[in-house]
Amino acid sequence: MIIDVWADVAHLESYLAKLSLESALESALESATESDPQVVWHSFQTDRPSTYDAHRLLHLAAAHGRAEALRELMMKAFVTEQESPTDREVLLRLAGEANLDPADAERVLDSDEHGYDVRVDEATAAQIGFEAAPYLVIDRKYGVGGAQPMAVYLSALTYAREHADEEPEQREAAVCGGSCGSCGCGA
């Protein structure tokens, strides 16, 4: 099972969703027979561009297997401790606490390195059609928007596991042709 999550690191609802999802995954693993679900985090800026550099550092951390640690440090600092996600010194301190090489973190902040990765994550979110974080997509078929209680995420995970062999329902284009994606016609 793959769970794609679009979230912002300086966003209360994204942090609450992270905590609820972690609890749901723990509960789901107790009753599951398959291997652990893979959670893939994607950049989403709720207040562009305030967390752009933070997301670029997260992509650097992912390349070194440290993204989970850095994401947790950032969310705590930005959401619960009200530190600024645009403060270079805060970003460098958090990168160091996550055991990233300080020279690598400075190089990213001094360039647009990993900017493409952030933009790809956001373009994918736009293509899927949601405009707010957090947003989860389970097995590339089932979406859950907003910060939800643990029970909602657990229910979604259970449903996805029970319907893993089914293809999602195909939807026809709307009367407008579905080209705009934002008309609210249900396409």
JSON list of C-alpha atoms in Angstrom, two decimals:
[
{"chain": "A", "resi": 1, "resn": "MET", "atom": "CA", "xyz": [0.00, 0.00, 0.00]},
{"chain": "A", "resi": 2, "resn": "ILE", "atom": "CA", "xyz": [1.31, 3.44, -0.95]},
{"chain": "A", "resi": 3, "resn": "ILE", "atom": "CA", "xyz": [0.00, 6.54, 0.80]},
{"chain": "A", "resi": 4, "resn": "ASP", "atom": "CA", "xyz": [0.86, 9.83, -0.89]},
{"chain": "A", "resi": 5, "resn": "VAL", "atom": "CA", "xyz": [0.49, 12.83, 1.41]},
{"chain": "A", "resi": 6, "resn": "TRP", "atom": "CA", "xyz": [0.54, 16.48, 0.35]},
{"chain": "A", "resi": 7, "resn": "ALA", "atom": "CA", "xyz": [1.15, 18.67, 3.38]},
{"chain": "A", "resi": 8, "resn": "ASP", "atom": "CA", "xyz": [2.79, 21.88, 4.50]},
{"chain": "A", "resi": 9, "resn": "VAL", "atom": "CA", "xyz": [5.29, 21.98, 7.35]},
{"chain": "A", "resi": 10, "resn": "ALA", "atom": "CA", "xyz": [3.99, 25.25, 8.83]},
{"chain": "A", "resi": 11, "resn": "HIS", "atom": "CA", "xyz": [0.32, 24.34, 8.78]},
{"chain": "A", "resi": 12, "resn": "LEU", "atom": "CA", "xyz": [-1.65, 23.20, 11.82]},
{"chain": "A", "resi": 13, "resn": "GLU", "atom": "CA", "xyz": [-4.07, 20.98, 9.87]},
{"chain": "A", "resi": 14, "resn": "SER", "atom": "CA", "xyz": [-1.17, 19.24, 8.11]},
{"chain": "A", "resi": 15, "resn": "TYR", "atom": "CA", "xyz": [0.50, 18.56, 11.45]},
{"chain": "A", "resi": 16, "resn": "LEU", "atom": "CA", "xyz": [-2.74, 17.22, 12.95]},
{"chain": "A", "resi": 17, "resn": "ALA", "atom": "CA", "xyz": [-3.23, 15.01, 9.89]},
{"chain": "A", "resi": 18, "resn": "LYS", "atom": "CA", "xyz": [0.31, 13.67, 10.27]},
{"chain": "A", "resi": 19, "resn": "LEU", "atom": "CA", "xyz": [-0.32, 12.73, 13.90]},
{"chain": "A", "resi": 20, "resn": "SER", "atom": "CA", "xyz": [-3.70, 11.12, 13.11]},
{"chain": "A", "resi": 21, "resn": "LEU", "atom": "CA", "xyz": [-2.29, 9.22, 10.13]},
{"chain": "A", "resi": 22, "resn": "GLU", "atom": "CA", "xyz": [0.59, 7.88, 12.24]},
{"chain": "A", "resi": 23, "resn": "SER", "atom": "CA", "xyz": [-1.91, 6.63, 14.84]},
{"chain": "A", "resi": 24, "resn": "ALA", "atom": "CA", "xyz": [-4.09, 5.06, 12.15]},
{"chain": "A", "resi": 25, "resn": "LEU", "atom": "CA", "xyz": [-1.08, 3.32, 10.60]},
{"chain": "A", "resi": 26, "resn": "GLU", "atom": "CA", "xyz": [-0.05, 1.91, 13.97]},
{"chain": "A", "resi": 27, "resn": "SER", "atom": "CA", "xyz": [-3.55, 0.57, 14.49]},
{"chain": "A", "resi": 28, "resn": "ALA", "atom": "CA", "xyz": [-3.81, -0.77, 10.94]},
{"chain": "A", "resi": 29, "resn": "LEU", "atom": "CA", "xyz": [-0.51, -2.59, 11.25]},
{"chain": "A", "resi": 30, "resn": "GLU", "atom": "CA", "xyz": [-1.76, -4.49, 14.28]},
{"chain": "A", "resi": 31, "resn": "SER", "atom": "CA", "xyz": [-4.45, -6.17, 12.17]},
{"chain": "A", "resi": 32, "resn": "ALA", "atom": "CA", "xyz": [-2.77, -6.21, 8.74]},
{"chain": "A", "resi": 33, "resn": "THR", "atom": "CA", "xyz": [-1.14, -9.23, 7.17]},
{"chain": "A", "resi": 34, "resn": "GLU", "atom": "CA", "xyz": [0.71, -7.42, 4.39]},
{"chain": "A", "resi": 35, "resn": "SER", "atom": "CA", "xyz": [3.89, -5.39, 4.72]},
{"chain": "A", "resi": 36, "resn": "ASP", "atom": "CA", "xyz": [4.04, -1.89, 6.13]},
{"chain": "A", "resi": 37, "resn": "PRO", "atom": "CA", "xyz": [2.42, 0.81, 4.02]},
{"chain": "A", "resi": 38, "resn": "GLN", "atom": "CA", "xyz": [4.83, 3.19, 2.32]},
{"chain": "A", "resi": 39, "resn": "VAL", "atom": "CA", "xyz": [4.10, 6.84, 3.10]},
{"chain": "A", "resi": 40, "resn": "VAL", "atom": "CA", "xyz": [5.38, 9.28, 0.47]},
{"chain": "A", "resi": 41, "resn": "TRP", "atom": "CA", "xyz": [5.31, 12.94, 1.47]},
{"chain": "A", "resi": 42, "resn": "HIS", "atom": "CA", "xyz": [4.89, 15.70, -1.10]},
{"chain": "A", "resi": 43, "resn": "SER", "atom": "CA", "xyz": [5.39, 19.45, -0.87]},
{"chain": "A", "resi": 44, "resn": "PHE", "atom": "CA", "xyz": [2.37, 21.72, -0.65]},
{"chain": "A", "resi": 45, "resn": "GLN", "atom": "CA", "xyz": [2.61, 25.39, 0.26]},
{"chain": "A", "resi": 46, "resn": "THR", "atom": "CA", "xyz": [-0.50, 26.74, 1.94]},
{"chain": "A", "resi": 47, "resn": "ASP", "atom": "CA", "xyz": [0.98, 30.24, 2.06]},
{"chain": "A", "resi": 48, "resn": "ARG", "atom": "CA", "xyz": [3.27, 30.56, -0.93]},
{"chain": "A", "resi": 49, "resn": "PRO", "atom": "CA", "xyz": [6.26, 31.11, -0.78]},
{"chain": "A", "resi": 50, "resn": "SER", "atom": "CA", "xyz": [6.71, 31.02, 3.01]},
{"chain": "A", "resi": 51, "resn": "THR", "atom": "CA", "xyz": [7.71, 27.36, 3.18]},
{"chain": "A", "resi": 52, "resn": "TYR", "atom": "CA", "xyz": [9.44, 27.01, -0.18]},
{"chain": "A", "resi": 53, "resn": "ASP", "atom": "CA", "xyz": [12.93, 26.78, 1.31]},
{"chain": "A", "resi": 54, "resn": "ALA", "atom": "CA", "xyz": [11.74, 24.38, 4.01]},
{"chain": "A", "resi": 55, "resn": "HIS", "atom": "CA", "xyz": [10.29, 22.06, 1.37]},
{"chain": "A", "resi": 56, "resn": "ARG", "atom": "CA", "xyz": [13.51, 22.24, -0.66]},
{"chain": "A", "resi": 57, "resn": "LEU", "atom": "CA", "xyz": [15.44, 21.18, 2.46]},
{"chain": "A", "resi": 58, "resn": "LEU", "atom": "CA", "xyz": [13.00, 18.31, 2.95]},
{"chain": "A", "resi": 59, "resn": "HIS", "atom": "CA", "xyz": [13.81, 17.07, -0.55]},
{"chain": "A", "resi": 60, "resn": "LEU", "atom": "CA", "xyz": [17.51, 17.26, 0.34]},
{"chain": "A", "resi": 61, "resn": "ALA", "atom": "CA", "xyz": [16.80, 15.33, 3.55]},
{"chain": "A", "resi": 62, "resn": "ALA", "atom": "CA", "xyz": [14.87, 12.69, 1.58]},
{"chain": "A", "resi": 63, "resn": "ALA", "atom": "CA", "xyz": [17.91, 12.11, -0.61]},
{"chain": "A", "resi": 64, "resn": "HIS", "atom": "CA", "xyz": [19.85, 11.30, 2.57]},
{"chain": "A", "resi": 65, "resn": "GLY", "atom": "CA", "xyz": [17.16, 9.28, 4.37]},
{"chain": "A", "resi": 66, "resn": "ARG", "atom": "CA", "xyz": [16.51, 12.06, 6.90]},
{"chain": "A", "resi": 67, "resn": "ALA", "atom": "CA", "xyz": [13.20, 13.51, 5.68]},
{"chain": "A", "resi": 68, "resn": "GLU", "atom": "CA", "xyz": [11.06, 11.99, 8.41]},
{"chain": "A", "resi": 69, "resn": "ALA", "atom": "CA", "xyz": [13.28, 13.45, 11.14]},
{"chain": "A", "resi": 70, "resn": "LEU", "atom": "CA", "xyz": [13.45, 16.87, 9.50]},
{"chain": "A", "resi": 71, "resn": "ARG", "atom": "CA", "xyz": [9.68, 16.97, 8.81]},
{"chain": "A", "resi": 72, "resn": "GLU", "atom": "CA", "xyz": [8.94, 16.24, 12.46]},
{"chain": "A", "resi": 73, "resn": "LEU", "atom": "CA", "xyz": [11.41, 18.89, 13.66]},
{"chain": "A", "resi": 74, "resn": "MET", "atom": "CA", "xyz": [10.01, 21.47, 11.23]},
{"chain": "A", "resi": 75, "resn": "MET", "atom": "CA", "xyz": [6.37, 20.84, 12.07]},
{"chain": "A", "resi": 76, "resn": "LYS", "atom": "CA", "xyz": [7.04, 21.11, 15.79]},
{"chain": "A", "resi": 77, "resn": "ALA", "atom": "CA", "xyz": [9.12, 24.26, 15.36]},
{"chain": "A", "resi": 78, "resn": "PHE", "atom": "CA", "xyz": [6.78, 26.03, 12.96]},
{"chain": "A", "resi": 79, "resn": "VAL", "atom": "CA", "xyz": [3.41, 24.88, 14.31]},
{"chain": "A", "resi": 80, "resn": "THR", "atom": "CA", "xyz": [3.82, 24.39, 18.04]},
{"chain": "A", "resi": 81, "resn": "GLU", "atom": "CA", "xyz": [6.76, 26.72, 18.79]},
{"chain": "A", "resi": 82, "resn": "GLN", "atom": "CA", "xyz": [5.77, 29.44, 16.26]},
{"chain": "A", "resi": 83, "resn": "GLU", "atom": "CA", "xyz": [9.26, 29.70, 14.77]},
{"chain": "A", "resi": 84, "resn": "SER", "atom": "CA", "xyz": [9.48, 31.27, 11.32]},
{"chain": "A", "resi": 85, "resn": "PRO", "atom": "CA", "xyz": [9.72, 28.93, 8.33]},
{"chain": "A", "resi": 86, "resn": "THR", "atom": "CA", "xyz": [11.39, 31.75, 6.38]},
{"chain": "A", "resi": 87, "resn": "ASP", "atom": "CA", "xyz": [14.20, 32.33, 8.89]},
{"chain": "A", "resi": 88, "resn": "ARG", "atom": "CA", "xyz": [17.41, 31.00, 7.34]},
{"chain": "A", "resi": 89, "resn": "GLU", "atom": "CA", "xyz": [19.05, 30.40, 10.74]},
{"chain": "A", "resi": 90, "resn": "VAL", "atom": "CA", "xyz": [16.05, 28.39, 11.96]},
{"chain": "A", "resi": 91, "resn": "LEU", "atom": "CA", "xyz": [16.12, 26.28, 8.78]},
{"chain": "A", "resi": 92, "resn": "LEU", "atom": "CA", "xyz": [19.85, 25.63, 9.11]},
{"chain": "A", "resi": 93, "resn": "ARG", "atom": "CA", "xyz": [19.51, 24.77, 12.81]},
{"chain": "A", "resi": 94, "resn": "LEU", "atom": "CA", "xyz": [16.71, 22.27, 12.08]},
{"chain": "A", "resi": 95, "resn": "ALA", "atom": "CA", "xyz": [18.68, 20.75, 9.21]},
{"chain": "A", "resi": 96, "resn": "GLY", "atom": "CA", "xyz": [21.61, 20.27, 11.60]},
{"chain": "A", "resi": 97, "resn": "GLU", "atom": "CA", "xyz": [19.35, 18.71, 14.25]},
{"chain": "A", "resi": 98, "resn": "ALA", "atom": "CA", "xyz": [18.20, 16.25, 11.57]},
{"chain": "A", "resi": 99, "resn": "ASN", "atom": "CA", "xyz": [21.86, 15.38, 10.92]},
{"chain": "A", "resi": 100, "resn": "LEU", "atom": "CA", "xyz": [22.08, 16.94, 7.49]},
{"chain": "A", "resi": 101, "resn": "ASP", "atom": "CA", "xyz": [25.46, 18.23, 6.38]},
{"chain": "A", "resi": 102, "resn": "PRO", "atom": "CA", "xyz": [25.49, 22.00, 7.07]},
{"chain": "A", "resi": 103, "resn": "ALA", "atom": "CA", "xyz": [27.31, 22.70, 3.80]},
{"chain": "A", "resi": 104, "resn": "ASP", "atom": "CA", "xyz": [24.63, 20.80, 1.85]},
{"chain": "A", "resi": 105, "resn": "ALA", "atom": "CA", "xyz": [21.85, 22.72, 3.60]},
{"chain": "A", "resi": 106, "resn": "GLU", "atom": "CA", "xyz": [23.54, 26.07, 2.91]},
{"chain": "A", "resi": 107, "resn": "ARG", "atom": "CA", "xyz": [24.12, 25.12, -0.73]},
{"chain": "A", "resi": 108, "resn": "VAL", "atom": "CA", "xyz": [20.40, 24.36, -1.17]},
{"chain": "A", "resi": 109, "resn": "LEU", "atom": "CA", "xyz": [19.34, 27.62, 0.48]},
{"chain": "A", "resi": 110, "resn": "ASP", "atom": "CA", "xyz": [21.80, 29.60, -1.65]},
{"chain": "A", "resi": 111, "resn": "SER", "atom": "CA", "xyz": [20.41, 28.17, -4.90]},
{"chain": "A", "resi": 112, "resn": "ASP", "atom": "CA", "xyz": [17.19, 26.86, -6.37]},
{"chain": "A", "resi": 113, "resn": "GLU", "atom": "CA", "xyz": [18.27, 23.27, -5.83]},
{"chain": "A", "resi": 114, "resn": "HIS", "atom": "CA", "xyz": [15.25, 21.01, -5.29]},
{"chain": "A", "resi": 115, "resn": "GLY", "atom": "CA", "xyz": [12.97, 23.83, -6.42]},
{"chain": "A", "resi": 116, "resn": "TYR", "atom": "CA", "xyz": [11.93, 21.68, -9.36]},
{"chain": "A", "resi": 117, "resn": "ASP", "atom": "CA", "xyz": [10.94, 18.89, -6.94]},
{"chain": "A", "resi": 118, "resn": "VAL", "atom": "CA", "xyz": [8.70, 21.27, -4.98]},
{"chain": "A", "resi": 119, "resn": "ARG", "atom": "CA", "xyz": [7.06, 22.53, -8.17]},
{"chain": "A", "resi": 120, "resn": "VAL", "atom": "CA", "xyz": [6.47, 18.97, -9.44]},
{"chain": "A", "resi": 121, "resn": "ASP", "atom": "CA", "xyz": [4.74, 18.06, -6.16]},
{"chain": "A", "resi": 122, "resn": "GLU", "atom": "CA", "xyz": [2.51, 21.12, -6.43]},
{"chain": "A", "resi": 123, "resn": "ALA", "atom": "CA", "xyz": [1.77, 20.52, -10.12]},
{"chain": "A", "resi": 124, "resn": "THR", "atom": "CA", "xyz": [0.73, 16.97, -9.29]},
{"chain": "A", "resi": 125, "resn": "ALA", "atom": "CA", "xyz": [-1.61, 18.31, -6.59]},
{"chain": "A", "resi": 126, "resn": "ALA", "atom": "CA", "xyz": [-3.15, 20.68, -9.13]},
{"chain": "A", "resi": 127, "resn": "GLN", "atom": "CA", "xyz": [-3.56, 17.86, -11.63]},
{"chain": "A", "resi": 128, "resn": "ILE", "atom": "CA", "xyz": [-5.33, 15.71, -9.04]},
{"chain": "A", "resi": 129, "resn": "GLY", "atom": "CA", "xyz": [-7.57, 18.67, -8.38]},
{"chain": "A", "resi": 130, "resn": "PHE", "atom": "CA", "xyz": [-7.31, 19.58, -4.73]},
{"chain": "A", "resi": 131, "resn": "GLU", "atom": "CA", "xyz": [-6.44, 23.06, -3.57]},
{"chain": "A", "resi": 132, "resn": "ALA", "atom": "CA", "xyz": [-5.84, 22.67, 0.16]},
{"chain": "A", "resi": 133, "resn": "ALA", "atom": "CA", "xyz": [-3.60, 20.65, 2.41]},
{"chain": "A", "resi": 134, "resn": "PRO", "atom": "CA", "xyz": [-3.46, 18.12, 3.82]},
{"chain": "A", "resi": 135, "resn": "TYR", "atom": "CA", "xyz": [-4.54, 15.63, 1.18]},
{"chain": "A", "resi": 136, "resn": "LEU", "atom": "CA", "xyz": [-3.92, 11.87, 1.12]},
{"chain": "A", "resi": 137, "resn": "VAL", "atom": "CA", "xyz": [-4.16, 9.50, -1.82]},
{"chain": "A", "resi": 138, "resn": "ILE", "atom": "CA", "xyz": [-4.15, 5.81, -0.94]},
{"chain": "A", "resi": 139, "resn": "ASP", "atom": "CA", "xyz": [-2.89, 3.38, -3.58]},
{"chain": "A", "resi": 140, "resn": "ARG", "atom": "CA", "xyz": [-3.35, 6.06, -6.24]},
{"chain": "A", "resi": 141, "resn": "LYS", "atom": "CA", "xyz": [-7.12, 5.45, -6.05]},
{"chain": "A", "resi": 142, "resn": "TYR", "atom": "CA", "xyz": [-8.69, 6.81, -2.86]},
{"chain": "A", "resi": 143, "resn": "GLY", "atom": "CA", "xyz": [-8.43, 10.41, -1.70]},
{"chain": "A", "resi": 144, "resn": "VAL", "atom": "CA", "xyz": [-8.99, 11.82, 1.77]},
{"chain": "A", "resi": 145, "resn": "GLY", "atom": "CA", "xyz": [-8.92, 15.59, 2.16]},
{"chain": "A", "resi": 146, "resn": "GLY", "atom": "CA", "xyz": [-8.39, 17.68, 5.24]},
{"chain": "A", "resi": 147, "resn": "ALA", "atom": "CA", "xyz": [-7.15, 16.88, 8.71]},
{"chain": "A", "resi": 148, "resn": "GLN", "atom": "CA", "xyz": [-9.24, 13.92, 9.81]},
{"chain": "A", "resi": 149, "resn": "PRO", "atom": "CA", "xyz": [-9.52, 12.02, 13.08]},
{"chain": "A", "resi": 150, "resn": "MET", "atom": "CA", "xyz": [-7.54, 8.81, 13.35]},
{"chain": "A", "resi": 151, "resn": "ALA", "atom": "CA", "xyz": [-10.71, 6.74, 12.88]},
{"chain": "A", "resi": 152, "resn": "VAL", "atom": "CA", "xyz": [-11.36, 8.28, 9.44]},
{"chain": "A", "resi": 153, "resn": "TYR", "atom": "CA", "xyz": [-7.84, 7.50, 8.25]},
{"chain": "A", "resi": 154, "resn": "LEU", "atom": "CA", "xyz": [-8.08, 3.99, 9.69]},
{"chain": "A", "resi": 155, "resn": "SER", "atom": "CA", "xyz": [-11.39, 3.45, 7.89]},
{"chain": "A", "resi": 156, "resn": "ALA", "atom": "CA", "xyz": [-9.87, 4.67, 4.61]},
{"chain": "A", "resi": 157, "resn": "LEU", "atom": "CA", "xyz": [-6.85, 2.39, 5.01]},
{"chain": "A", "resi": 158, "resn": "THR", "atom": "CA", "xyz": [-9.08, -0.58, 5.78]},
{"chain": "A", "resi": 159, "resn": "TYR", "atom": "CA", "xyz": [-11.31, 0.17, 2.79]},
{"chain": "A", "resi": 160, "resn": "ALA", "atom": "CA", "xyz": [-8.31, 0.49, 0.48]},
{"chain": "A", "resi": 161, "resn": "ARG", "atom": "CA", "xyz": [-6.88, -2.81, 1.74]},
{"chain": "A", "resi": 162, "resn": "GLU", "atom": "CA", "xyz": [-10.21, -4.61, 1.30]},
{"chain": "A", "resi": 163, "resn": "HIS", "atom": "CA", "xyz": [-10.62, -3.22, -2.25]},
{"chain": "A", "resi": 164, "resn": "ALA", "atom": "CA", "xyz": [-7.00, -3.44, -3.36]},
{"chain": "A", "resi": 165, "resn": "ASP", "atom": "CA", "xyz": [-7.82, -5.67, -6.35]},
{"chain": "A", "resi": 166, "resn": "GLU", "atom": "CA", "xyz": [-10.61, -3.46, -7.67]},
{"chain": "A", "resi": 167, "resn": "GLU", "atom": "CA", "xyz": [-10.24, -0.80, -10.33]},
{"chain": "A", "resi": 168, "resn": "PRO", "atom": "CA", "xyz": [-11.62, 2.64, -9.44]},
{"chain": "A", "resi": 169, "resn": "GLU", "atom": "CA", "xyz": [-14.88, 3.67, -11.06]},
{"chain": "A", "resi": 170, "resn": "GLN", "atom": "CA", "xyz": [-14.39, 5.50, -14.34]},
{"chain": "A", "resi": 171, "resn": "ARG", "atom": "CA", "xyz": [-16.13, 8.88, -14.57]},
{"chain": "A", "resi": 172, "resn": "GLU", "atom": "CA", "xyz": [-17.42, 10.48, -17.71]},
{"chain": "A", "resi": 173, "resn": "ALA", "atom": "CA", "xyz": [-16.50, 14.03, -18.65]},
{"chain": "A", "resi": 174, "resn": "ALA", "atom": "CA", "xyz": [-18.95, 16.68, -17.53]},
{"chain": "A", "resi": 175, "resn": "VAL", "atom": "CA", "xyz": [-21.18, 18.65, -19.86]},
{"chain": "A", "resi": 176, "resn": "CYS", "atom": "CA", "xyz": [-18.49, 21.30, -20.01]},
{"chain": "A", "resi": 177, "resn": "GLY", "atom": "CA", "xyz": [-15.95, 18.69, -21.08]},
{"chain": "A", "resi": 178, "resn": "GLY", "atom": "CA", "xyz": [-14.11, 18.81, -17.78]},
{"chain": "A", "resi": 179, "resn": "SER", "atom": "CA", "xyz": [-11.43, 21.04, -19.26]},
{"chain": "A", "resi": 180, "resn": "CYS", "atom": "CA", "xyz": [-11.38, 23.65, -16.54]},
{"chain": "A", "resi": 181, "resn": "GLY", "atom": "CA", "xyz": [-11.44, 21.31, -13.56]},
{"chain": "A", "resi": 182, "resn": "SER", "atom": "CA", "xyz": [-12.82, 24.01, -11.28]},
{"chain": "A", "resi": 183, "resn": "CYS", "atom": "CA", "xyz": [-16.43, 24.48, -12.34]},
{"chain": "A", "resi": 184, "resn": "GLY", "atom": "CA", "xyz": [-17.81, 22.33, -9.52]},
{"chain": "A", "resi": 185, "resn": "CYS", "atom": "CA", "xyz": [-19.89, 20.24, -11.94]},
{"chain": "A", "resi": 186, "resn": "GLY", "atom": "CA", "xyz": [-18.68, 17.01, -10.35]},
{"chain": "A", "resi": 187, "resn": "ALA", "atom": "CA", "xyz": [-16.42, 15.81, -13.11]}
]
